[in-house]
PDB file of C-alpha atoms in Angstrom:
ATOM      1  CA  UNK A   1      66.257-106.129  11.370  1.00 95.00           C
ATOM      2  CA  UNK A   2      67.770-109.111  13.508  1.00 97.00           C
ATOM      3  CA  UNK A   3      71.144-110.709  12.425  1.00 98.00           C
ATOM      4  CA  UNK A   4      71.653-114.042  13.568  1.00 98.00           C
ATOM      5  CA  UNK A   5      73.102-117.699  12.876  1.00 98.00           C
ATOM      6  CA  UNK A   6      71.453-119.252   9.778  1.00 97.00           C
ATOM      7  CA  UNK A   7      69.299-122.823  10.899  1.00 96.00           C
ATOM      8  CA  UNK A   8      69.104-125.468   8.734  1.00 95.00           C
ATOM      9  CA  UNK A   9      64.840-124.537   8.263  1.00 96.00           C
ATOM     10  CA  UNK A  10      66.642-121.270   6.701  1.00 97.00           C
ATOM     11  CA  UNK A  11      67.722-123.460   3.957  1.00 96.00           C
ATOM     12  CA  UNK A  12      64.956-123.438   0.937  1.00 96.00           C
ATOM     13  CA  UNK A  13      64.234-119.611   2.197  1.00 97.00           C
ATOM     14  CA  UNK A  14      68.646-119.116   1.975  1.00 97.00           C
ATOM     15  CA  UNK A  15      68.235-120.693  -1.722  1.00 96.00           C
ATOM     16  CA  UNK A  16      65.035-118.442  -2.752  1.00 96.00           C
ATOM     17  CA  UNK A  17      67.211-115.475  -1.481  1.00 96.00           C
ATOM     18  CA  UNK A  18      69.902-116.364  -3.979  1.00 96.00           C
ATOM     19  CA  UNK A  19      67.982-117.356  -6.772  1.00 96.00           C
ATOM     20  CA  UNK A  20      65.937-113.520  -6.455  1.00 95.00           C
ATOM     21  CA  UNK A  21      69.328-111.640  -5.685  1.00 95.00           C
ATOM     22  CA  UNK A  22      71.453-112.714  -8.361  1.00 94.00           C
ATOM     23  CA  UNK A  23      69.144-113.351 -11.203  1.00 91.00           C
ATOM     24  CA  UNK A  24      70.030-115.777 -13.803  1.00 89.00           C
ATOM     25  CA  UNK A  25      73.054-116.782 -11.520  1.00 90.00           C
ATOM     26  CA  UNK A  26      70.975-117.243  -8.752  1.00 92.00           C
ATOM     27  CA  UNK A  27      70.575-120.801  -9.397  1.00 94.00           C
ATOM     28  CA  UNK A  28      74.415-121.794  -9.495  1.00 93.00           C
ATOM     29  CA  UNK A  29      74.640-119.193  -6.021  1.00 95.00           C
ATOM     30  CA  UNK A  30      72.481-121.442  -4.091  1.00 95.00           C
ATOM     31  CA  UNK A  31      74.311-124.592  -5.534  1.00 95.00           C
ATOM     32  CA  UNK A  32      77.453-123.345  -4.253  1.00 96.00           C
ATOM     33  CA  UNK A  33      76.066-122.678  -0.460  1.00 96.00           C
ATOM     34  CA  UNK A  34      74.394-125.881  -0.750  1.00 95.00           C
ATOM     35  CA  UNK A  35      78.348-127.665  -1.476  1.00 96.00           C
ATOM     36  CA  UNK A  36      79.755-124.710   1.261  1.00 96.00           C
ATOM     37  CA  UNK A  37      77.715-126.264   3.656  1.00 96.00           C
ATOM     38  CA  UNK A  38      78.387-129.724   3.050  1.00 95.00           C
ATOM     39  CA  UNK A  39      82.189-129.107   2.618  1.00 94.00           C
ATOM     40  CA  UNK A  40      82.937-126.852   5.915  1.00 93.00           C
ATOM     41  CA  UNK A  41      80.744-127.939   8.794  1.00 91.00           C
ATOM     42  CA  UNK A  42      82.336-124.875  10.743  1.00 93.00           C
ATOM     43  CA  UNK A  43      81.420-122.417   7.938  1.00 96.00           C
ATOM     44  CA  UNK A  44      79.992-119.203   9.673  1.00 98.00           C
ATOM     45  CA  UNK A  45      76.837-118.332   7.726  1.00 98.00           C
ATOM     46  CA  UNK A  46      74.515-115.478   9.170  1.00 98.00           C
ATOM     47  CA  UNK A  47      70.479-114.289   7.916  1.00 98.00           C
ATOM     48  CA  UNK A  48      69.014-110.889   8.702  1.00 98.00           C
ATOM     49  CA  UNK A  49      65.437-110.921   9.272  1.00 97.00           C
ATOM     50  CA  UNK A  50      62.757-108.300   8.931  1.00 96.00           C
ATOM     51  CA  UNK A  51      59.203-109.158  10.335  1.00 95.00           C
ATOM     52  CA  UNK A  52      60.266-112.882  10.462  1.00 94.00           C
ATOM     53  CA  UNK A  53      61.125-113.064   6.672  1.00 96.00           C
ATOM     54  CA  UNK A  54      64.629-114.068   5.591  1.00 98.00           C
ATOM     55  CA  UNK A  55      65.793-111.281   3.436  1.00 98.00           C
ATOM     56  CA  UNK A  56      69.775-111.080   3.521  1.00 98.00           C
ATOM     57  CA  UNK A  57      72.503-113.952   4.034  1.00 98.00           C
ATOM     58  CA  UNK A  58      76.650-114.047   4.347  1.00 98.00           C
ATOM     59  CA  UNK A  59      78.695-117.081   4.252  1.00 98.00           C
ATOM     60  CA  UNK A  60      82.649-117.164   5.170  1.00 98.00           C
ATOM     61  CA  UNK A  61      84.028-120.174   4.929  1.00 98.00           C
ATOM     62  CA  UNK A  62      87.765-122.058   5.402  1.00 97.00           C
ATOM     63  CA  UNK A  63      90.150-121.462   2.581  1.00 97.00           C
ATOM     64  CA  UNK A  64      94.211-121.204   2.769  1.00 98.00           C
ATOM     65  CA  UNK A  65      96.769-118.829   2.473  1.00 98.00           C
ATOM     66  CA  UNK A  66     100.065-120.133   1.172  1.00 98.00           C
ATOM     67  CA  UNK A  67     102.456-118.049   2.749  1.00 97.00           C
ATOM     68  CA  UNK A  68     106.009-118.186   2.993  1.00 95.00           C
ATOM     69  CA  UNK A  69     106.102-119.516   6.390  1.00 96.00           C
ATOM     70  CA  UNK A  70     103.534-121.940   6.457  1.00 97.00           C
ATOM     71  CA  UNK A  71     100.169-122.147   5.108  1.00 97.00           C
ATOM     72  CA  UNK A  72      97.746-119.977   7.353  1.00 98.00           C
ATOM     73  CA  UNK A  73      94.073-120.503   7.675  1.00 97.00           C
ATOM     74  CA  UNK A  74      91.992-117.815   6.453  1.00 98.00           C
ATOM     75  CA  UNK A  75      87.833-117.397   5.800  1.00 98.00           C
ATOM     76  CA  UNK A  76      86.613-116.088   2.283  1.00 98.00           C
ATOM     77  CA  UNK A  77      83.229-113.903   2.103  1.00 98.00           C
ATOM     78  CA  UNK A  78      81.046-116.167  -0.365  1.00 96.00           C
ATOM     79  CA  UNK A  79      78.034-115.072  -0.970  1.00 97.00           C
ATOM     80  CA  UNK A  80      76.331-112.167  -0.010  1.00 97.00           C
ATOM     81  CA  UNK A  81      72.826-111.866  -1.145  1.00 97.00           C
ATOM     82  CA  UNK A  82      69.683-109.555  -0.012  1.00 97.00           C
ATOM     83  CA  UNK A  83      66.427-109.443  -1.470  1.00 97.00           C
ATOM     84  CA  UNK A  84      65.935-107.027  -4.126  1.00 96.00           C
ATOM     85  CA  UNK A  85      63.380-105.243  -1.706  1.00 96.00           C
ATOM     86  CA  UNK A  86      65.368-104.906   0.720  1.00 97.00           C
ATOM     87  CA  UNK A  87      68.319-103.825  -0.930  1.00 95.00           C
ATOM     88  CA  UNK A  88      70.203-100.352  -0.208  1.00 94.00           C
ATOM     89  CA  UNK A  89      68.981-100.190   3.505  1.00 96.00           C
ATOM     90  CA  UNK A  90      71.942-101.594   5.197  1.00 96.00           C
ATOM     91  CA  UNK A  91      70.838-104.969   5.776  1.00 98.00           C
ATOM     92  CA  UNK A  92      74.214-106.092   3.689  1.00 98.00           C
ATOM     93  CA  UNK A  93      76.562-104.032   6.260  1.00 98.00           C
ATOM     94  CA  UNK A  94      75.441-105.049   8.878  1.00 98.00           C
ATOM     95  CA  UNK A  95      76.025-108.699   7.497  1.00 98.00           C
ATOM     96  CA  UNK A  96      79.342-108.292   6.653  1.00 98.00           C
ATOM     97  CA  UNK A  97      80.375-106.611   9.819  1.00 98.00           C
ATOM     98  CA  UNK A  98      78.797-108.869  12.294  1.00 98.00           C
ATOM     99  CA  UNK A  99      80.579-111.742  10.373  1.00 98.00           C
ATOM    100  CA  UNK A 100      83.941-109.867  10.737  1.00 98.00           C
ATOM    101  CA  UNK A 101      82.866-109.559  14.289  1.00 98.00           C
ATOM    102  CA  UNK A 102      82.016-112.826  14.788  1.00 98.00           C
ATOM    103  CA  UNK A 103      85.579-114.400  13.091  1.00 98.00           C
ATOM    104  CA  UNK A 104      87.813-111.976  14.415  1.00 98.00           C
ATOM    105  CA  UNK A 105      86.700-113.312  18.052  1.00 98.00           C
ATOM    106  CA  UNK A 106      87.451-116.494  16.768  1.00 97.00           C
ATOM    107  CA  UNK A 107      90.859-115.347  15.809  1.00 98.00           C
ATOM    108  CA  UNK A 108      90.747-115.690  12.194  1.00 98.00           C
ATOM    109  CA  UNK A 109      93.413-113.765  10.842  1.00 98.00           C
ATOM    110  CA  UNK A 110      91.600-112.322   7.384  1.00 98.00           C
ATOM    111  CA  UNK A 111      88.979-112.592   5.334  1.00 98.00           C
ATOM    112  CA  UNK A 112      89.279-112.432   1.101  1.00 98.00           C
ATOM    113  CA  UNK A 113      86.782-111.914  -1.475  1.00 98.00           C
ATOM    114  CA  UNK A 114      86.303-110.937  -5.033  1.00 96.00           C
ATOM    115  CA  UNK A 115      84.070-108.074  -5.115  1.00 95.00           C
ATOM    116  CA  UNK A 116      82.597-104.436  -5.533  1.00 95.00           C
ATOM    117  CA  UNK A 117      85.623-102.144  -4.517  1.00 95.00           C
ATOM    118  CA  UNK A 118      83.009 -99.777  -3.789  1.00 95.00           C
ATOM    119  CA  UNK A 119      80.943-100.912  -1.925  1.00 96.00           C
ATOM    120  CA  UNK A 120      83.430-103.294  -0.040  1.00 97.00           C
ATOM    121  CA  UNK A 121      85.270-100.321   0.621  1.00 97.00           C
ATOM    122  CA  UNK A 122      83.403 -98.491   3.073  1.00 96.00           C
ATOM    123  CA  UNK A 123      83.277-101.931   5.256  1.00 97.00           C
ATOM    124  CA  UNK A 124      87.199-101.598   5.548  1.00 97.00           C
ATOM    125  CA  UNK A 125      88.071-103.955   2.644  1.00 98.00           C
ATOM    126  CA  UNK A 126      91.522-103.113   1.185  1.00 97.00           C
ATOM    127  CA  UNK A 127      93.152-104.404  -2.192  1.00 97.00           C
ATOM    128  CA  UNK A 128      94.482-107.301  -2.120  1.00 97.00           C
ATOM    129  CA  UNK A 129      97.530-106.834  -4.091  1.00 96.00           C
ATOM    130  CA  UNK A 130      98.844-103.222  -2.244  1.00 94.00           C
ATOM    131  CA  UNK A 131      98.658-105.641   1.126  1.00 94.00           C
ATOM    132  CA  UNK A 132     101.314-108.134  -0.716  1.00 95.00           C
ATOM    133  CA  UNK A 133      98.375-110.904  -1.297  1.00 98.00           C
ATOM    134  CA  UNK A 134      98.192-112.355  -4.850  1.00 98.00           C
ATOM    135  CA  UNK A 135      94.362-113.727  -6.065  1.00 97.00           C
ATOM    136  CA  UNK A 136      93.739-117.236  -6.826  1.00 96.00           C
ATOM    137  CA  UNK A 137      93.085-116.847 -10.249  1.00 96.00           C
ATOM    138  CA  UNK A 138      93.583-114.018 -13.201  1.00 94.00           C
ATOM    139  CA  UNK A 139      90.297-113.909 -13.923  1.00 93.00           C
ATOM    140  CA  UNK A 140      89.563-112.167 -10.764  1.00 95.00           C
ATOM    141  CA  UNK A 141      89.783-108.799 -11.535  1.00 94.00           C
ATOM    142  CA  UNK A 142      92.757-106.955  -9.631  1.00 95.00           C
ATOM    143  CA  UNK A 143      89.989-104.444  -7.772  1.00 96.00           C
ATOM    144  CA  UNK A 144      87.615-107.325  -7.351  1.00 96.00           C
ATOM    145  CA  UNK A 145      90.606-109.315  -5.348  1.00 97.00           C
ATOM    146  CA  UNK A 146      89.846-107.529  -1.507  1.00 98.00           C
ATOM    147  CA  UNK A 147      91.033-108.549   1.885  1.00 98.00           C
ATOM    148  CA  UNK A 148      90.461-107.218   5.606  1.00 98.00           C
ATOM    149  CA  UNK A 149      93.079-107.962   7.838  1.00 98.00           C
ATOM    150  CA  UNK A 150      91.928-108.891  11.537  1.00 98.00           C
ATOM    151  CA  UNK A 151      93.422-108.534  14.713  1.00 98.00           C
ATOM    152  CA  UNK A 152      95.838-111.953  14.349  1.00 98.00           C
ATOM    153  CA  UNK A 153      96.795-111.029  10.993  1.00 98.00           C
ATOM    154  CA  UNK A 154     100.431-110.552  10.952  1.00 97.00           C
ATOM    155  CA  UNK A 155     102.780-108.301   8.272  1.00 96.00           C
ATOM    156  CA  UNK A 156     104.520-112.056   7.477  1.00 97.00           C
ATOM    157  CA  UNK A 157     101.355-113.084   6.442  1.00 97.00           C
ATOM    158  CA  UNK A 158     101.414-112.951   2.421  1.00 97.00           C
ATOM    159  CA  UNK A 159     101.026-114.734  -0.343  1.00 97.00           C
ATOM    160  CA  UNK A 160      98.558-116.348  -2.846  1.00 98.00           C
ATOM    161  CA  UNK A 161      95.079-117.441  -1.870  1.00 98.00           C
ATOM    162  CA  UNK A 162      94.582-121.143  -1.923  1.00 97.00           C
ATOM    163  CA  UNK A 163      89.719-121.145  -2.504  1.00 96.00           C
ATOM    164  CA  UNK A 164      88.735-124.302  -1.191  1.00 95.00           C
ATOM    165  CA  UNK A 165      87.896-126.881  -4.141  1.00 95.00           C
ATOM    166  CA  UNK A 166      84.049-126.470  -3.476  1.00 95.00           C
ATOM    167  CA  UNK A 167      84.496-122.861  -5.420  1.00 95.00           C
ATOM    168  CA  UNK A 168      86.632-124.447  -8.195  1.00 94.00           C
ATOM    169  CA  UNK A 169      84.095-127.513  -8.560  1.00 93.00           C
ATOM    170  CA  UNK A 170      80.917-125.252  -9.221  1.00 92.00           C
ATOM    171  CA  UNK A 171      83.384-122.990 -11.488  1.00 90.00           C
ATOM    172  CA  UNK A 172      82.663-119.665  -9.149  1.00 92.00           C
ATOM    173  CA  UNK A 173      85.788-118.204  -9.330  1.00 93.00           C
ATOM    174  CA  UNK A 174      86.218-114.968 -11.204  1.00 90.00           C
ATOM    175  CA  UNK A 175      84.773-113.769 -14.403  1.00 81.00           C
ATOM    176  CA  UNK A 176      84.266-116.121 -17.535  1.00 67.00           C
ATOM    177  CA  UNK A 177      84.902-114.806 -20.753  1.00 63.00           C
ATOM    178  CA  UNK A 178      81.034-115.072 -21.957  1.00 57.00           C
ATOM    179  CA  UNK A 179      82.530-114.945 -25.685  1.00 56.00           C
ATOM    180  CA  UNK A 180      85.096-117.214 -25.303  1.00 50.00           C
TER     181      UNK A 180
END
């Protein structure tokens, strides 16, 4: 497996990825990369290949922490998808981490997300809440609502969790109430 900077002829095979991963959401998934994209020109997206195939993709991209200070720029882990093949072998991990890698080099001070505690666990994810952080909406689950602090992060640095718009436009922000 080789982890590396997604290209812009990784696109369709990004959006197949996403569409296979998450199933019926699939489709709204590779929307919202699509907007990512567009709306953060900086936004660190990575692909793991296996035999030349595309078969596992992260995105972290700009978002805001409104902190008592000031407002602090932080990165937000949005999406991670691997092929239903490939699933289970790592390929995920070693996304994640190399991202983490890659941002805390660039002096990011933490990166959110709303996901698995589980899994997002082991990679050193922590609540969000019990580090004094409060999610950017309630229908984020409190367990789903993870950060990992980086090098620059500093204790002063609390608060709420400002997504960028692009999440809020294609309505991928917590759970919806499917009988509501």
């Amino acid at each position: 497996m080789h982890v590396r900077g997604e290209r812009h002829d990784d696109h369709d095979a990004v959006g197949h990825l996403h569409r296979q991963a998450f199933g019926d959401h699939g489709t709204v998934v590779a929307r919202l990369v699509g907007a990512l994209r567009h709306d953060d020109p900086a936004a660190l997206s990575l692909v793991a290949e296996v035999a030349g195939e595309v078969v596992g993709q992260v995105m972290f991209t700009r978002s805001l922490l409104d902190a008592p200070r000031r407002l602090v720029d932080v990165q937000v882990l949005s999406p991670l998808a691997v092929l239903p093949a490939h699933q289970g072998r790592g390929v995920g991990s070693a996304l994640v981490r190399r991202g983490l890698e890659l941002l805390d080099a660039r002096g990011v001070p933490a990166v959110f997300l709303e996901g698995d505690p589980g899994y997002y666990s082991r990679l050193g994810f922590r609540p969000g809440r019990g580090c004094g952080f409060r999610r950017p909406s309630l229908r984020i689950p409190e367990p789903a609502f993870q950060v990992f602090p980086l090098a620059t992060y500093e204790p002063w640095m609390t608060g709420t969790l400002v997504y960028s718009a692009t999440f809020w436009e294609h309505d991928c922000v917590g759970l919806r109430d499917q009988e509501g």
